[in-house]
Short mmCIF file of C-alpha atoms in Angstrom, two decimals:
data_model
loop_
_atom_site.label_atom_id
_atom_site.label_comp_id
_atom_site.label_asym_id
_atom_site.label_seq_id
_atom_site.Cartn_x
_atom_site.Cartn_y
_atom_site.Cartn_z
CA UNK A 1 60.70 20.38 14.99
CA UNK A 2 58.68 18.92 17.08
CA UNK A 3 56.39 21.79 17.72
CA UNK A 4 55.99 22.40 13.96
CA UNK A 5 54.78 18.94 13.52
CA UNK A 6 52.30 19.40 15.69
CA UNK A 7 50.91 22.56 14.26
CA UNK A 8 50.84 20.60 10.81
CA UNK A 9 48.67 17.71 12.57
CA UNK A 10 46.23 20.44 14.14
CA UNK A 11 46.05 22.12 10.51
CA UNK A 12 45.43 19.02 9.10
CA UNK A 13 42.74 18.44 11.71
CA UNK A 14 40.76 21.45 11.05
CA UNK A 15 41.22 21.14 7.03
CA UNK A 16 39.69 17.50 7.48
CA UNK A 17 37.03 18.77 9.68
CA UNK A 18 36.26 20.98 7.12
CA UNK A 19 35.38 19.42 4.47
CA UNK A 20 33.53 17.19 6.77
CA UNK A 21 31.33 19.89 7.35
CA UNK A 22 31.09 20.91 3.85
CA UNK A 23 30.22 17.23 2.62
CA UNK A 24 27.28 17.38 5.04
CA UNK A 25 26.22 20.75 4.20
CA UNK A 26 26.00 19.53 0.57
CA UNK A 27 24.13 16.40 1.57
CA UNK A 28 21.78 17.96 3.82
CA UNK A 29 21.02 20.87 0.97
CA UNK A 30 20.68 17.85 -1.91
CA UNK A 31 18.39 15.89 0.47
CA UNK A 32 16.39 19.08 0.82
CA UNK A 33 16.61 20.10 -2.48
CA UNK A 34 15.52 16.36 -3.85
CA UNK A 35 12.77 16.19 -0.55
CA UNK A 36 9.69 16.10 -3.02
CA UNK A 37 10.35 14.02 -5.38
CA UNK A 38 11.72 11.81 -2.45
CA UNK A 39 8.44 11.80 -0.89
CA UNK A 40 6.47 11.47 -4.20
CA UNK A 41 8.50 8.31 -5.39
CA UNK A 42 7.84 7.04 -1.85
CA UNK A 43 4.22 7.17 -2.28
CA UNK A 44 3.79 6.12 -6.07
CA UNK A 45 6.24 2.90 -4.88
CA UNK A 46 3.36 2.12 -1.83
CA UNK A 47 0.72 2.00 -4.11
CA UNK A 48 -0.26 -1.25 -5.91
CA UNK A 49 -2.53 -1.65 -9.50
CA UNK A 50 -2.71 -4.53 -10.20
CA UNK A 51 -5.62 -6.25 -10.96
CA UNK A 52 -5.94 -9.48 -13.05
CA UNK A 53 -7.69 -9.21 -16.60
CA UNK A 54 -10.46 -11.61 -15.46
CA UNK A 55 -11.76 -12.63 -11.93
CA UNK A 56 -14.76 -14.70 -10.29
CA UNK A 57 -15.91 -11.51 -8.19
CA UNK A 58 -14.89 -7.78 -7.67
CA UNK A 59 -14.48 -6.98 -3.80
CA UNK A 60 -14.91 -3.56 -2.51
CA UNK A 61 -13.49 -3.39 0.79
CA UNK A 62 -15.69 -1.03 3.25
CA UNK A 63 -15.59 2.46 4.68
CA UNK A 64 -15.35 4.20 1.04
CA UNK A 65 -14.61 7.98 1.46
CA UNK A 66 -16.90 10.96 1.01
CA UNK A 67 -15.96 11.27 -3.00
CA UNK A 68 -17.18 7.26 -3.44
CA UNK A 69 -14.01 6.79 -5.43
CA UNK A 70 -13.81 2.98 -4.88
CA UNK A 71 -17.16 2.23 -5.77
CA UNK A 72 -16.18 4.68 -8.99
CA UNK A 73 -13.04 2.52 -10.02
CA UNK A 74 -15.19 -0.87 -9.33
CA UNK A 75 -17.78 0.33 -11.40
CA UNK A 76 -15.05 1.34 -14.33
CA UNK A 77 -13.80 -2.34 -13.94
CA UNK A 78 -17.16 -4.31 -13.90
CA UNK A 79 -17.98 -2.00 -17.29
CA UNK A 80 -14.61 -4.03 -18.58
CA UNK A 81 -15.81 -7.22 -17.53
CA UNK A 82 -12.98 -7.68 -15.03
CA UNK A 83 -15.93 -10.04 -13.26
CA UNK A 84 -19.25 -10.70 -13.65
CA UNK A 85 -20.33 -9.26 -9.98
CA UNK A 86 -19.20 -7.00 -7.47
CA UNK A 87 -19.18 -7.58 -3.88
CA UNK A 88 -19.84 -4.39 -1.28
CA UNK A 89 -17.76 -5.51 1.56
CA UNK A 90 -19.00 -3.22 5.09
CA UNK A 91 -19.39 -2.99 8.73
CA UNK A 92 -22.46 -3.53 10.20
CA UNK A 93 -23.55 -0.12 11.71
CA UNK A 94 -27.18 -0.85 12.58
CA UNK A 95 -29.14 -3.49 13.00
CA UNK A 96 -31.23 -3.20 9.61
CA UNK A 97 -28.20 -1.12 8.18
CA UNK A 98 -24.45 -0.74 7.59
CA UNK A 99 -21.88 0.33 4.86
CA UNK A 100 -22.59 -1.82 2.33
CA UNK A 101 -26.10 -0.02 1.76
CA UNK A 102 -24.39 3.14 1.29
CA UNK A 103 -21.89 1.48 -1.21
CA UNK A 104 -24.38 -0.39 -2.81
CA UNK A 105 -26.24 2.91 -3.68
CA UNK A 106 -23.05 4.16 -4.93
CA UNK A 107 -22.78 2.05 -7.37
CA UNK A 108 -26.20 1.95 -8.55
CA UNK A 109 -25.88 5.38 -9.03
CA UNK A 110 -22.23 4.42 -11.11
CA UNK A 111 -24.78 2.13 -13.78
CA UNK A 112 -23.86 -1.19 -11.99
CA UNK A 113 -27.30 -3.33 -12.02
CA UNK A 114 -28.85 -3.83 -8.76
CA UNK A 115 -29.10 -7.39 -9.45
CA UNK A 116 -25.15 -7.79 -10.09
CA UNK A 117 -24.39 -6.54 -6.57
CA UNK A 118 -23.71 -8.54 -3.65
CA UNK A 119 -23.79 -7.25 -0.23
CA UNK A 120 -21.57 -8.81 2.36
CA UNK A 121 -22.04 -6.90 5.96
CA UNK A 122 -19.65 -7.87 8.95
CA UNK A 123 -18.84 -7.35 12.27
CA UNK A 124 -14.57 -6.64 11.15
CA UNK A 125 -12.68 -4.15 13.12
CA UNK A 126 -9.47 -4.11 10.84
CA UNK A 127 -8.45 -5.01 7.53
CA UNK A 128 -7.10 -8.59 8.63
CA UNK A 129 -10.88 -9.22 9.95
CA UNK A 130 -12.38 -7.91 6.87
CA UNK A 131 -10.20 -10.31 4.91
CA UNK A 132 -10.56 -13.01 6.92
CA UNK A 133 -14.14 -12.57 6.66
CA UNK A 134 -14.09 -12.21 2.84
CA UNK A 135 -12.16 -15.11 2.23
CA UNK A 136 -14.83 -17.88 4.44
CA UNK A 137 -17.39 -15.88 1.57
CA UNK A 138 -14.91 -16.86 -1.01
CA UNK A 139 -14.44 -20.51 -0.13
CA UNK A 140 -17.95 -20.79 0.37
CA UNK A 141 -18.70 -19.30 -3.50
CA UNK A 142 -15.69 -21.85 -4.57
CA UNK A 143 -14.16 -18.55 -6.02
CA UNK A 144 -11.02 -19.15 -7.98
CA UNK A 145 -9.97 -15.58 -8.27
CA UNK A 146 -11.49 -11.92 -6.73
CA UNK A 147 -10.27 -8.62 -7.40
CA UNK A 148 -9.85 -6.22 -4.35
CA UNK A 149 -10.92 -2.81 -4.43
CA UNK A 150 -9.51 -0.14 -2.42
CA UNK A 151 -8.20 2.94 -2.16
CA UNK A 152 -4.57 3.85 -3.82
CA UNK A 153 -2.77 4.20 -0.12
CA UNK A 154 -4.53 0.88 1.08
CA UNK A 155 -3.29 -0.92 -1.44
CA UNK A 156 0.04 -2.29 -0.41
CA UNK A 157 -1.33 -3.11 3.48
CA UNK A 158 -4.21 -5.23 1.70
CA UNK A 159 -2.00 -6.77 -0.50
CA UNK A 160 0.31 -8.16 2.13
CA UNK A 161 -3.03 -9.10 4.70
CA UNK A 162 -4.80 -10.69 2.00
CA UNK A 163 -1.86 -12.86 0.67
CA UNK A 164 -1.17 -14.24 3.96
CA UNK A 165 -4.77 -14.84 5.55
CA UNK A 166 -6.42 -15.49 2.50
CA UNK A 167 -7.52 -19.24 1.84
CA UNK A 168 -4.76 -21.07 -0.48
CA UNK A 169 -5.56 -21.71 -3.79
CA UNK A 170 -7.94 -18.80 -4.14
CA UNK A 171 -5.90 -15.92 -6.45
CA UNK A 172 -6.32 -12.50 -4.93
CA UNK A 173 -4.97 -8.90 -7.38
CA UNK A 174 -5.46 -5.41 -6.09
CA UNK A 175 -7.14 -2.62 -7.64
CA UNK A 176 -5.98 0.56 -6.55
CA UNK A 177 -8.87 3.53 -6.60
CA UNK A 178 -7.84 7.15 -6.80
CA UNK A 179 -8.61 8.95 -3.92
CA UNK A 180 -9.60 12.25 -3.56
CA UNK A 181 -7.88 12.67 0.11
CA UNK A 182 -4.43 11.32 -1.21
CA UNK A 183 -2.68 12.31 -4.32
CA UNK A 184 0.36 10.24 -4.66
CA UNK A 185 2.01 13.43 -6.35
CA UNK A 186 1.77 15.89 -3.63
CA UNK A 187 0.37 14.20 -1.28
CA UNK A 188 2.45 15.98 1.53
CA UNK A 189 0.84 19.44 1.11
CA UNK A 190 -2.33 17.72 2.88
CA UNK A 191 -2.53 17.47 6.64
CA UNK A 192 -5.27 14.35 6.09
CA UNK A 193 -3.00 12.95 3.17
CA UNK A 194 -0.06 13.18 5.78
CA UNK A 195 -2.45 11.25 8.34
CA UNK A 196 -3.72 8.66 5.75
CA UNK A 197 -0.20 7.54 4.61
CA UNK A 198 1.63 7.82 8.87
CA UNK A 199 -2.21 6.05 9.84
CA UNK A 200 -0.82 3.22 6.88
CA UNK A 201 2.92 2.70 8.06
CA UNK A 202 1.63 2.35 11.34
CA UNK A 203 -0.78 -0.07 9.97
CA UNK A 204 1.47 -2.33 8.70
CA UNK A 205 3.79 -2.68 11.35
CA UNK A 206 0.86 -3.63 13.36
CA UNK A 207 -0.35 -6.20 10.79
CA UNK A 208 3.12 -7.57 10.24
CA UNK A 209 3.10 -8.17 14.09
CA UNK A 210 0.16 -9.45 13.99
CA UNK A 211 0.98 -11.95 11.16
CA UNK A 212 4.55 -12.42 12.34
CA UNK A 213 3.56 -16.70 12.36
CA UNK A 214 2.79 -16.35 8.67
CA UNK A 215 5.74 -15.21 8.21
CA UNK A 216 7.82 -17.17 9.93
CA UNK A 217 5.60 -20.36 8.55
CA UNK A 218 7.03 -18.77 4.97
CA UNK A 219 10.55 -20.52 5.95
CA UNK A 220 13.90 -19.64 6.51
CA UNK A 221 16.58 -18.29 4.03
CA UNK A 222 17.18 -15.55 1.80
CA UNK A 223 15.90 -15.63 -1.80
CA UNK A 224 15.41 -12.82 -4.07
CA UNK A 225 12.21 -12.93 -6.57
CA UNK A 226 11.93 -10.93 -10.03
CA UNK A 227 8.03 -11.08 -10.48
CA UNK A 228 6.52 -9.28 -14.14
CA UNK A 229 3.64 -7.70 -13.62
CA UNK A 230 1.33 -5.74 -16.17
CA UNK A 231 3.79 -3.02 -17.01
CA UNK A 232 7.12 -3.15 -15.08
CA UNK A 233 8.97 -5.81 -13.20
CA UNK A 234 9.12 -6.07 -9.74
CA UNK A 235 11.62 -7.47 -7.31
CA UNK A 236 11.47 -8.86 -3.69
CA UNK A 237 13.70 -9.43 -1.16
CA UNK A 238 13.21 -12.51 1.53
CA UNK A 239 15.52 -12.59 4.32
CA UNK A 240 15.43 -15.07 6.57
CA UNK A 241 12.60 -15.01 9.43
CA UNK A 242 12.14 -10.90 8.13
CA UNK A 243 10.20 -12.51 5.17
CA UNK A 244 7.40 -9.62 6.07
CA UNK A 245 10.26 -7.49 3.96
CA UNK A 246 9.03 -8.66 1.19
CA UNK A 247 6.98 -6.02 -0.78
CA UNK A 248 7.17 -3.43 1.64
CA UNK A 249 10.75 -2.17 1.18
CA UNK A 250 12.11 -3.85 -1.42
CA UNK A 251 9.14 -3.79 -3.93
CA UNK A 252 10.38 -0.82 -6.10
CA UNK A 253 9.16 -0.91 -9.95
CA UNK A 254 12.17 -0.90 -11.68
CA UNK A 255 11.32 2.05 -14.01
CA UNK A 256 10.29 4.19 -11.36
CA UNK A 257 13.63 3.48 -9.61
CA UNK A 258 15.95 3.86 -12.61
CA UNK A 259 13.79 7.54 -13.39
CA UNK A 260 15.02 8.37 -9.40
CA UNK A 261 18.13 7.81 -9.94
CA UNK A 262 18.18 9.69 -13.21
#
């Protein structure tokens, strides 16, 4: 009797380890199966559009690509009177020279007047520099409100820099510009698309280390936020002293997470 009981508890065994084994098989093949649009929802969720309706200046941060797609979209937004000037934002590369120049041609060449184009040239290594940088500009020009312009993947790094080093009481929105080295759609099929958006995660770990008083400066707790913006609604998470959670992992448009799940 005994012996039979055992046998039972072996079958049983294998029949559990089974199905085991089949559950994972079938999760493995559905996460394989679902990879793309995965990865695409992923990408469309890191990028951030969302500049205000009316501003003091357009920014366009530095080191545009090849294409000139930021100084495009900031040329699109000054024709909509998002602001009444736009602000080239670049490294110094010579003495008489640097990226602003080359921007500033760019959007000449888009129809923005010479004359409503304001070249800013620094010395910034990073994007926390660069902001830094902007914002002295900003307090010095008693700005109420600017607009920042850059590229679609950038967007969610800036957005997190620039709300936590940028001076109080000045409102900062970010404008994301299509890029022509990183389509949010398919962006995986790209070996320099795959290096833009790994080069960005990496980013922001750094810059949430770097920033890690901000945060902490933020206060204790948990607290969840609903925030509207233009078209969906938007909802961070706060926990505790990991405040630097907030719009990074929990910043999912509700539309575009109800869609994944659909």
């Amino acid at each position: 009797m005994k012996r039979n009981m055992k046998k039972r508890s072996e079958h049983g065994g294998i029949i559990a380890n089974l199905v085991a084994l089949l559950f994972l098989a079938l999760f493995c093949a559905a996460v394989y199966l679902a990879r793309h649009p995965i990865m695409r929802f992923a990408a469309e969720t890191w990028v951030i559009d969302e500049p205000a309706a009316h501003a003091d200046a357009l920014v366009v941060l530095g080191d545009d690509n090849f294409y000139g797609d930021r100084a495009t979209h900031a040329a699109e937004l000054f024709r909509q009177g998002v602001a009444p000037f736009v602000v080239v934002s670049g490294r110094r590369l010579r003495p008489g020279a640097g990226v602003a120049e080359l921007m500033e041609h760019d959007l000449i060449e888009r129809g923005v007047p010479k004359e409503k184009i304001e070249k800013f040239t620094h010395d910034a290594d990073n994007t926390r520099e660069e902001a830094e940088a902007v914002g002295k500009v900003a307090q010095e020009q008693h700005w109420k409100s600017v607009v920042i312009v850059t590229s679609n993947y950038h967007t969610r790094r800036t957005r997190y820099i620039y709300d936590r080093v940028f001076p109080k009481g000045i409102a900062v929105s970010v404008a994301s510009a299509r890029d022509g080295d990183f389509d949010p759609e398919r962006w995986w099929e790209k070996r320099k698309s795959i290096k833009l958006f790994l080069h960005e995660l990496t980013g922001m770990v750094d810059a949430m280390w770097e920033l890690r008083d901000a945060n902490r400066g933020a206060g204790a707790g948990a607290c969840l936020i609903v925030r509207r913006a233009a078209n969906h609604t938007v909802l961070h998470l706060c926990i505790h002293s990991s405040q630097f959670l907030e719009k990074i992992f929990c910043p999912f448009p509700l539309h575009s997470l109800s869609a994944l799940i659909s």
